Tab-separated table of C-alpha atoms and ligand atoms in Angstrom:
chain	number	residue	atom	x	y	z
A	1	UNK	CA	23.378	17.342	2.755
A	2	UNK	CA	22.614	13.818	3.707
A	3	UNK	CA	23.056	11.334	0.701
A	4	UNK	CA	20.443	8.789	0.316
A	5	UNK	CA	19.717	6.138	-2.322
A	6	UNK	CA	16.375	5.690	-3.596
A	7	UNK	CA	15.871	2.072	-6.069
A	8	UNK	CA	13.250	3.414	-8.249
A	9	UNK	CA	11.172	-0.128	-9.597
A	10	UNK	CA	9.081	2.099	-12.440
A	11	UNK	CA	7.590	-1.750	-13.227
A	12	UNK	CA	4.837	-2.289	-15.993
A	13	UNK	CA	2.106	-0.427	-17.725
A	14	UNK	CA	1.489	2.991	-16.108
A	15	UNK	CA	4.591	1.934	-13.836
A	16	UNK	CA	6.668	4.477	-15.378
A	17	UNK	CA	4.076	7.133	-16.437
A	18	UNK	CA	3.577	7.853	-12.466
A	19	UNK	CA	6.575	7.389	-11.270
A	20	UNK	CA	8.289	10.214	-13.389
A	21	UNK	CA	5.876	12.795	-11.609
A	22	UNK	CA	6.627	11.731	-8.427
A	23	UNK	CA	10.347	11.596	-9.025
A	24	UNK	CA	10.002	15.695	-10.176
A	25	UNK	CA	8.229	16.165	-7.253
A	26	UNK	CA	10.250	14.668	-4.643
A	27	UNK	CA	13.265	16.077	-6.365
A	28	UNK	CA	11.186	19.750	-5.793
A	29	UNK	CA	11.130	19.630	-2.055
A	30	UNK	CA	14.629	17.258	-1.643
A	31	UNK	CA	17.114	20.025	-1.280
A	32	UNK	CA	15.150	22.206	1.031
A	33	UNK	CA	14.560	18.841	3.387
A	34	UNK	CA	18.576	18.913	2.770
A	35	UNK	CA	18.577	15.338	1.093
A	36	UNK	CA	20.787	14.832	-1.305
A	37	UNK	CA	19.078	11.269	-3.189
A	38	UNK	CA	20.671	9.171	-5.754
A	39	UNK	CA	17.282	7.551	-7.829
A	40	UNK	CA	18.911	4.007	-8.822
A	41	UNK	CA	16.446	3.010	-11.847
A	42	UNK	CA	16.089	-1.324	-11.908
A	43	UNK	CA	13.838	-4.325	-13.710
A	44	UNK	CA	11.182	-5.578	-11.764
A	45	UNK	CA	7.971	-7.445	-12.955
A	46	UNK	CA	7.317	-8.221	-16.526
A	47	UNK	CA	9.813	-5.335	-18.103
A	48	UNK	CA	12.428	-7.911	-15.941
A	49	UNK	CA	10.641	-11.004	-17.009
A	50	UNK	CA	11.382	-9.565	-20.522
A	51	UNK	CA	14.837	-9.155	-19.690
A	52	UNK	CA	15.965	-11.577	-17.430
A	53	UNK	CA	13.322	-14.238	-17.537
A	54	UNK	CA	12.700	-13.626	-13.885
A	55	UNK	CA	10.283	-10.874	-12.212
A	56	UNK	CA	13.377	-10.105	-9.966
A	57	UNK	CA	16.752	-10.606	-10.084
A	58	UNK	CA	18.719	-11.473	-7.151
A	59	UNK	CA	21.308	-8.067	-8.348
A	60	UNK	CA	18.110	-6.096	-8.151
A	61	UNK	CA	17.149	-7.662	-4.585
A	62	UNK	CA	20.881	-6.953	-3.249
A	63	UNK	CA	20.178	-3.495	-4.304
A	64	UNK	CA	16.654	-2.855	-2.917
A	65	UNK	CA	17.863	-4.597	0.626
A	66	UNK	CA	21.178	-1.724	0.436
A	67	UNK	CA	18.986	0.691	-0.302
A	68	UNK	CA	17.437	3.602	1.833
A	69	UNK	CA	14.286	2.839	0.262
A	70	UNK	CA	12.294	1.026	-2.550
A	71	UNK	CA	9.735	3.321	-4.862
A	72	UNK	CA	7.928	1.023	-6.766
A	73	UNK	CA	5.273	1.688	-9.993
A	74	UNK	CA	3.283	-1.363	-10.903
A	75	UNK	CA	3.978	-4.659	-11.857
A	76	UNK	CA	2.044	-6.634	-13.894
A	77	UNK	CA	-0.010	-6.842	-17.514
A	78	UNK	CA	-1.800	-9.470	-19.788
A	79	UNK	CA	1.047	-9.934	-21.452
A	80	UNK	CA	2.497	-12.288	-18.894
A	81	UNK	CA	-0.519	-13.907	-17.410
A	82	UNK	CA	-0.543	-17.638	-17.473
A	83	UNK	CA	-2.298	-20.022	-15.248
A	84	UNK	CA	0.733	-22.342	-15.843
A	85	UNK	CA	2.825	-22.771	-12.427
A	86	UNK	CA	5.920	-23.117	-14.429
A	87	UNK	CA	5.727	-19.772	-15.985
A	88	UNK	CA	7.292	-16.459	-14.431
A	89	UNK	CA	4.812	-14.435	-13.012
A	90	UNK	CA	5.385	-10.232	-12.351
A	91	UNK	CA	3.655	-10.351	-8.677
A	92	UNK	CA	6.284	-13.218	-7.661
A	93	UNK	CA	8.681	-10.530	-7.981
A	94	UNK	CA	6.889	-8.106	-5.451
A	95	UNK	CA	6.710	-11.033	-3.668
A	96	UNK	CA	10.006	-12.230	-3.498
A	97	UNK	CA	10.663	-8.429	-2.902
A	98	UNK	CA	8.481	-8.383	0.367
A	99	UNK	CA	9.617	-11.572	1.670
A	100	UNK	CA	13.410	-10.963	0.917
A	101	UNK	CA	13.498	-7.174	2.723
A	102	UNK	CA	11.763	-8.490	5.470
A	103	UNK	CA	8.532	-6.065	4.987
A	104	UNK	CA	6.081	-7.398	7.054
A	105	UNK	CA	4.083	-4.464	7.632
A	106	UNK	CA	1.760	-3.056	5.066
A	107	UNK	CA	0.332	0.566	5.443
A	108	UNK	CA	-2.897	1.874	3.522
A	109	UNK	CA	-4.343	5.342	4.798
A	110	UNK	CA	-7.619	6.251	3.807
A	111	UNK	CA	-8.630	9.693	3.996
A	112	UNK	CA	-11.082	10.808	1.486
A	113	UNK	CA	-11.009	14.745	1.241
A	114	UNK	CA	-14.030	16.275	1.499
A	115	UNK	CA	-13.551	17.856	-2.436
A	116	UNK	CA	-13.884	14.026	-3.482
A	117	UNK	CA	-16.908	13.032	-1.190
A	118	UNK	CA	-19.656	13.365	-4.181
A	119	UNK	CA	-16.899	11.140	-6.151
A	120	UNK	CA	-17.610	8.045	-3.708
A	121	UNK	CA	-19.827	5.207	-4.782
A	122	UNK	CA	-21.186	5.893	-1.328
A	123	UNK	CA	-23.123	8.753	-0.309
A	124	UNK	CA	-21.870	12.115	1.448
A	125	UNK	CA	-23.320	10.930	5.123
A	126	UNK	CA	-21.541	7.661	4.512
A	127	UNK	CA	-18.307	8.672	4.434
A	128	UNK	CA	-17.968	11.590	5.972
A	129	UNK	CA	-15.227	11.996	8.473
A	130	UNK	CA	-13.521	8.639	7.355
A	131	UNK	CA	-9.651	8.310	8.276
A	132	UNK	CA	-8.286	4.708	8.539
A	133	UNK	CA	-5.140	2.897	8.440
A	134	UNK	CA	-5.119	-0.760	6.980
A	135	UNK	CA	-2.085	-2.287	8.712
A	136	UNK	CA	-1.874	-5.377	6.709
A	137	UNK	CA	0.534	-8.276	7.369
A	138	UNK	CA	2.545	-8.970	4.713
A	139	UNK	CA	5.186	-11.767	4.531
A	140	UNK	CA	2.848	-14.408	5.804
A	141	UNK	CA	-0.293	-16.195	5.405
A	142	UNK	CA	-1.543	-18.057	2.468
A	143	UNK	CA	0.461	-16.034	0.448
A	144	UNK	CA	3.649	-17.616	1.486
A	145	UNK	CA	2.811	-20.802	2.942
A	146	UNK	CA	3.447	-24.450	1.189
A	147	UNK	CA	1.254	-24.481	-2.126
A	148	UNK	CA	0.958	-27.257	-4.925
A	149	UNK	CA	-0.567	-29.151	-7.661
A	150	UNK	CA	-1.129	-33.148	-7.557
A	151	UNK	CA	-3.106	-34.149	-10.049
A	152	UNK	CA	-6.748	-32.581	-10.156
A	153	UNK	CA	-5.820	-31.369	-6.748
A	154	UNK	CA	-4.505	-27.745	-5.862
A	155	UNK	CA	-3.981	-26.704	-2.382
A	156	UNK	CA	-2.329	-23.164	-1.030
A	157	UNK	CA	-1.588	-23.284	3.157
A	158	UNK	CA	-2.621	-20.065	5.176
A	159	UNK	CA	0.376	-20.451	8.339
A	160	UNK	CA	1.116	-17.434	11.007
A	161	UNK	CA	3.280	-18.288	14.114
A	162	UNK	CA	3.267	-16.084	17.044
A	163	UNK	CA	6.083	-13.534	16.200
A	164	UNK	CA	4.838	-13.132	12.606
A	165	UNK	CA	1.845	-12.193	14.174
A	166	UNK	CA	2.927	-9.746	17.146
A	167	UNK	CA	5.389	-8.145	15.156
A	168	UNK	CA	2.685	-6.676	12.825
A	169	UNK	CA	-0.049	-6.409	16.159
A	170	UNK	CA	2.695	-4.274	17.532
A	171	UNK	CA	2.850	-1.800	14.572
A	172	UNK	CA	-0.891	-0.950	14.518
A	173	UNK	CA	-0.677	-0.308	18.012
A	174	UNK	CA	2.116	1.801	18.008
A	175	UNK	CA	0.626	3.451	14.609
A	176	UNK	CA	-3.004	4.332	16.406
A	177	UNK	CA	-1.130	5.527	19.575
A	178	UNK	CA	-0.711	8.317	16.938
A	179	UNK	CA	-4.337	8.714	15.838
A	180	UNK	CA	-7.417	7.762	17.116
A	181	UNK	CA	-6.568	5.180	19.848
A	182	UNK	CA	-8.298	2.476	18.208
A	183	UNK	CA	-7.295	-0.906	16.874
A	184	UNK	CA	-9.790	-3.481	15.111
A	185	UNK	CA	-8.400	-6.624	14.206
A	186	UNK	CA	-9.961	-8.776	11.983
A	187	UNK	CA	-10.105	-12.267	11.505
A	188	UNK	CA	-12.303	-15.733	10.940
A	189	UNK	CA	-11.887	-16.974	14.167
A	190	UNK	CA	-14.819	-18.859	13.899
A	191	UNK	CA	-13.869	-20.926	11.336
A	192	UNK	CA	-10.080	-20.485	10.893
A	193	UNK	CA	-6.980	-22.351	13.605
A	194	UNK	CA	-4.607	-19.509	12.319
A	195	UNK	CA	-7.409	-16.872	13.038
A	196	UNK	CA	-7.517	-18.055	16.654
A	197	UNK	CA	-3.938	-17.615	17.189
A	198	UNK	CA	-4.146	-14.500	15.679
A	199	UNK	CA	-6.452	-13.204	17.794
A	200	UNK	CA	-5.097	-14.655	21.044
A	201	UNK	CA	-2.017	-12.759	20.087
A	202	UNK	CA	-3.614	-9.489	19.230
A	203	UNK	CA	-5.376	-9.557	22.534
A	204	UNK	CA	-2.185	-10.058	24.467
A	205	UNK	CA	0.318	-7.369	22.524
A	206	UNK	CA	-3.146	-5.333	23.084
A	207	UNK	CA	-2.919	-5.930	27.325
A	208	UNK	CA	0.951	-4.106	26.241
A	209	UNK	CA	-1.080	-0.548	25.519
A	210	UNK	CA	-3.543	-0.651	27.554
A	211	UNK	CA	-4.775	3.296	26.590
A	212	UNK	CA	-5.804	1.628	23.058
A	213	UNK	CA	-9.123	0.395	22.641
A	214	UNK	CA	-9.668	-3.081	20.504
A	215	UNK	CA	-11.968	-5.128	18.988
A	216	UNK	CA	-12.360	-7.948	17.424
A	217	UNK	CA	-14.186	-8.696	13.834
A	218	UNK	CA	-14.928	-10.667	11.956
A	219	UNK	CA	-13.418	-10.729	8.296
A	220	UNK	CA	-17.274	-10.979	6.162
A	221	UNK	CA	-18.446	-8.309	9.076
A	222	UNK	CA	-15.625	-6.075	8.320
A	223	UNK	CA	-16.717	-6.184	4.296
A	224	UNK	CA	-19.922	-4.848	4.919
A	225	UNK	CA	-19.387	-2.789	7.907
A	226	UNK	CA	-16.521	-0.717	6.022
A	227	UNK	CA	-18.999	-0.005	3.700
A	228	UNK	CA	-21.881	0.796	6.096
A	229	UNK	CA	-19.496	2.997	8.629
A	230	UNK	CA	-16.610	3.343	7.546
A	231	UNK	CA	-15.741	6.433	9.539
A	232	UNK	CA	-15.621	4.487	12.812
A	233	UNK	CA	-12.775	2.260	11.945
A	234	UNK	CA	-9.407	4.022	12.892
A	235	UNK	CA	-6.851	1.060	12.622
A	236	UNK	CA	-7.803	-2.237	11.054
A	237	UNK	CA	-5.194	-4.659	11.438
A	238	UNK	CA	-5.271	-8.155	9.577
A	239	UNK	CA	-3.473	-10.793	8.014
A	240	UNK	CA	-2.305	-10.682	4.410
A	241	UNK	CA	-5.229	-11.993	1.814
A	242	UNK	CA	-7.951	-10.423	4.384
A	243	UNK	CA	-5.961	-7.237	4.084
A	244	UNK	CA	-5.309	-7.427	0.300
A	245	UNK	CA	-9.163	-7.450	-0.288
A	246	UNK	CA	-10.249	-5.431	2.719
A	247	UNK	CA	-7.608	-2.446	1.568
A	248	UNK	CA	-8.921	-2.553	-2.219
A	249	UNK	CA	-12.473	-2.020	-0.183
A	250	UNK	CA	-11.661	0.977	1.234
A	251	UNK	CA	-10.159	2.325	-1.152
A	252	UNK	CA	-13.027	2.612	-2.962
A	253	UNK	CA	-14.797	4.412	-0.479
A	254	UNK	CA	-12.380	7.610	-1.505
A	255	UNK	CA	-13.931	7.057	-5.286
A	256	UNK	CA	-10.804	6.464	-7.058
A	257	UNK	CA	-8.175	3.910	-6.388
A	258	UNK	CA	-5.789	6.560	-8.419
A	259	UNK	CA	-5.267	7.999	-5.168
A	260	UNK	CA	-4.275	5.749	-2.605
A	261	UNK	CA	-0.595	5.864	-1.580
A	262	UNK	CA	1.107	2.513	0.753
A	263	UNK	CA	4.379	1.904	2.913
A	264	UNK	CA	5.536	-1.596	3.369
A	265	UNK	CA	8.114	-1.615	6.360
A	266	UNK	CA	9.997	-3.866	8.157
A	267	UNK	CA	11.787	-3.451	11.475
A	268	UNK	CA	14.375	-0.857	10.506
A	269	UNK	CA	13.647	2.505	8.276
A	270	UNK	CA	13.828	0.949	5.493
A	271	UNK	CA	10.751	0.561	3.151
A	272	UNK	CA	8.680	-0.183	0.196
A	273	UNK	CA	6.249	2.546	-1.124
A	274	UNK	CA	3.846	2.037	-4.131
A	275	UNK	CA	0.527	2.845	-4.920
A	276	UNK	CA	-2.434	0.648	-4.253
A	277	UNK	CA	-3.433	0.560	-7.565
A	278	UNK	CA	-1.663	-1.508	-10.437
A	279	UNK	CA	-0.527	-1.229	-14.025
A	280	UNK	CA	-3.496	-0.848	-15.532
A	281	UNK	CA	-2.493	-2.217	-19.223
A	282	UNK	CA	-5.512	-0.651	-20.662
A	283	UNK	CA	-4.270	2.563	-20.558
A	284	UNK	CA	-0.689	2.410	-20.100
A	285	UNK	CA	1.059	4.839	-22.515
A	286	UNK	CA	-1.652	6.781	-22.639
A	287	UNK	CA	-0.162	9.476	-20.510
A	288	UNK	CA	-3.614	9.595	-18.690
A	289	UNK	CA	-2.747	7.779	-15.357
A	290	UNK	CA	-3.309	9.749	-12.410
A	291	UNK	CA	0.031	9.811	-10.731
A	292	UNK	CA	-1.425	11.582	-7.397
A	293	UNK	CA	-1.322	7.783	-5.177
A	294	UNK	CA	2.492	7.376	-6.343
A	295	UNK	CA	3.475	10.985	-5.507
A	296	UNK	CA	1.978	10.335	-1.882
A	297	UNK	CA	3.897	6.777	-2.208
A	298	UNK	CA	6.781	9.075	-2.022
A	299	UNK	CA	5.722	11.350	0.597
A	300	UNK	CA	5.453	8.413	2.983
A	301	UNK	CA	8.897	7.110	2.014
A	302	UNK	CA	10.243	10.983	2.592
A	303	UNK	CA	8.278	10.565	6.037
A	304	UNK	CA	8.942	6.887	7.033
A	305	UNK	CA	12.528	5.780	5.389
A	306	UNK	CA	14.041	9.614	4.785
A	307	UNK	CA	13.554	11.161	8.117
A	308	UNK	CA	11.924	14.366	5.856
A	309	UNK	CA	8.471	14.645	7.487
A	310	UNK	CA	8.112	18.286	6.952
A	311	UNK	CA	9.181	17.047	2.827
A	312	UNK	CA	6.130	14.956	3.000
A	313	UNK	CA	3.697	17.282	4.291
A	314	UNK	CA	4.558	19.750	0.896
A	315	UNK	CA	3.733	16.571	-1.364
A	316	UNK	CA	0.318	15.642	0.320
A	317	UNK	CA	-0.472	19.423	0.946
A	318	UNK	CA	0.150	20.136	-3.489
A	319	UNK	CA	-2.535	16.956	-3.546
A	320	UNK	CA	-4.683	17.878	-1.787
A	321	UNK	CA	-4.665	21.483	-2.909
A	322	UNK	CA	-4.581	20.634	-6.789
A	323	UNK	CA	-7.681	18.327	-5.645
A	324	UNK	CA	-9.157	21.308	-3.699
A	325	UNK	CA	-9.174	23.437	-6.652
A	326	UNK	CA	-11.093	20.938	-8.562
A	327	UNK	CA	-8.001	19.567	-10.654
A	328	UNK	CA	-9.477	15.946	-11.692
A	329	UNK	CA	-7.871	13.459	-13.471
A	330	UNK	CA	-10.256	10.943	-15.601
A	331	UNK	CA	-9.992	8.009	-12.461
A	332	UNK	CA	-12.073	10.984	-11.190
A	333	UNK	CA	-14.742	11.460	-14.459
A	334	UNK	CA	-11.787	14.774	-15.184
A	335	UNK	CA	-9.844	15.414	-18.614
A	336	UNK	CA	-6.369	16.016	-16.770
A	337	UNK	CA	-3.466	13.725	-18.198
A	338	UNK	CA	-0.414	12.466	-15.823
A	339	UNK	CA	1.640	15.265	-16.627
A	340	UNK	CA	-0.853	17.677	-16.409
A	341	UNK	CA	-1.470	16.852	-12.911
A	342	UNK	CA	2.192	16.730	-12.302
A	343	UNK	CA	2.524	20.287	-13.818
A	344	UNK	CA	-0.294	21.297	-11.604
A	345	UNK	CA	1.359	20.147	-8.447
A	346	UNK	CA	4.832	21.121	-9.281
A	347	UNK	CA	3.375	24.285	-9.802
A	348	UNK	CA	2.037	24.535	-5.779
A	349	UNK	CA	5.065	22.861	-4.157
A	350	UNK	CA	7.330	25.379	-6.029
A	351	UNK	CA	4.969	28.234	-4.698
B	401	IPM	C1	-1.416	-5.619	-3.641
B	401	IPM	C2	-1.520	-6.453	-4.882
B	401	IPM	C3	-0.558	-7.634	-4.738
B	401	IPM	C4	-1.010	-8.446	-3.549
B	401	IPM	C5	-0.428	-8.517	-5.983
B	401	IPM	C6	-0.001	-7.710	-7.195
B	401	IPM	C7	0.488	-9.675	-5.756
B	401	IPM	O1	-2.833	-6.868	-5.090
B	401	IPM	O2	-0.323	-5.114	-3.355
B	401	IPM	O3	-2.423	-5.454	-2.957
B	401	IPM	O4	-1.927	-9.261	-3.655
B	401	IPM	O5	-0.436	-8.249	-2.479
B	402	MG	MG1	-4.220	-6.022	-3.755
């Protein structure tokens, strides 16, 4: 058996209501994939702010960065929401969390399954045949650069240097090599200095893989034209705020944002996996959270940080399966409750 150790960040609102299913179902297929994991349970968000009076403590960093990997809930709720920069804020923990294990790579597949296309806000012809990978940068940007308050004045600094940006270039090449052989990066050159070196970089790790094709977009373009063909993107690669909005886009286009699974990596195998969508304090404790885009959360950590690929494949197969035989939870207009849906794909992987 190989012993691993999982920190499992169960967060705010649904946080923990998701999280439990996947934990079942990872611990399902762990033994057979001849992992032996050791789930380390730890504060991070609001639950920490609660506790600590900080989104993440610097015992709970220590443990993520010795970690094999980080499985993360949601952070996040209207209980801690304050304009006031002096406050503790939950995201500032994911933050601090992305900045402090070096994950500069964000990963967002979108594949909706053909069971879900009349569940799209966009029609069947739309979407058919759509398969794309957000690579999203994630340690840089306006999300980290210098930000501040004088006066009636507020100002936040978008900053990329050269590495930050080939780094991240370098992972959507490598990632389409293994799809479609297509990279779009997307930017506001036209307007933006940072855009410019962005693409200037792109365009030279690009000359490095020569079989992949690129182009160039740019970021308002991108908006409409993932809505108009969304099919014909394969890999869109783009700096952190474009990609935060861009990847809640996309999403969409599957009809729920329930099921959208993400890896944050870095340059070793260790990673971050959480679902795209967050707490969602309105019905947190409801038990009627779809926990489908945190059990493929986990599949991707089995895949990318537990060398368990064939693991993986039994989670996303039991999704797509339940979804198959018209299992829908109410992100999807259904009546199934979290552990229903858990039940339901326990049911398959055990099979
Ligand atoms: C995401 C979220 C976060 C982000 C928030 C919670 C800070 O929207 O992971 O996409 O903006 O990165
Ligand atoms: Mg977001």
């Amino acid at each position: 058996m190989r012993e691993v150790t999982v920190v499992v960040l169960p967060g705010d609102g649904i946080g923990p209501e998701v999280v439990a299913e996947a934990l079942r179902a990872v611990e399902l297929v762990a033994t057979d994939a001849d992992l032996s994991i050791t789930w380390r349970g730890e504060l991070m968000g609001g639950c920490s702010i609660d506790a600590h009076g900080t989104a993440l403590t610097d015992e709970v960093l220590a443990a993520c960065q010795a970690a094999d990997a980080v499985l993360l809930g949601a952070v996040g709720g209207p209980k801690w929401d304050t304009t006031d920069p002096n406050k503790p804020r939950p995201e500032q923990g994911l933050l601090e969390l992305r900045a402090g294990m070096e994950l500069f790579a964000n990963l967002r597949p979108v594949k909706p399954l053909e069971a879900l296309w009349d569940a799209s806000p966009l029609r069947r012809e739309r979407i058919a045949g759509t398969d794309l990978l957000v690579v999203r940068e994630l340690t840089g940007g306006i999300y980290f650069g210098a930000r501040g308050r004088e006066g009636d004045r507020a100002f936040d600094t978008c900053e990329y240097t050269r590495a930050e940006i080939e780094r991240v270039a370098e992972v959507a090449f490598v990632a389409a090599a293994g799809r479609r052989g297509k990279v779009t990066s997307v930017d506001k050159a036209n307007v933006l200095e940072s855009s410019r070196l962005w693409r200037e970089v792109v365009t030279e790790v690009g000359t490095r893989h020569p079989r992949i094709e690129l182009d160039h977009i740019l970021v308002d373009n991108a908006a409409m034209q993932l809505v108009n063909r969304p099919a014909d993107f394969d890999v869109i690669v783009t700096e952190n705020m474009f990609g935060d909005i861009l990847s809640d886009e996309a999403a969409m286009i599957t009809g729920s944002i329930g099921l959208l699974p993400s890896a944050s990596l870095g340059i070793g195998t260790v990673g971050l996996y959480e679902p795209v969508h967050g707490s969602a304090p309105d019905i947190a404790g409801k038990g009627w959270a779809n926990p489908m885009a945190t059990v493929l959360s986990a599949a991707m950590m089995l895949r990318y940080s537990l060398g368990a690929p064939e693991a993986a494949g039994r989670l996303e197969t039991a999704v797509s399966e339940t979804l198959n035989q018209g299992a829908r939870g109410r992100d999807l207009g259904g009546k199934l409750g979290t552990r229903e849906i858990g039940d339901r794909l326990v049911t398959l992987i055990g099979r």
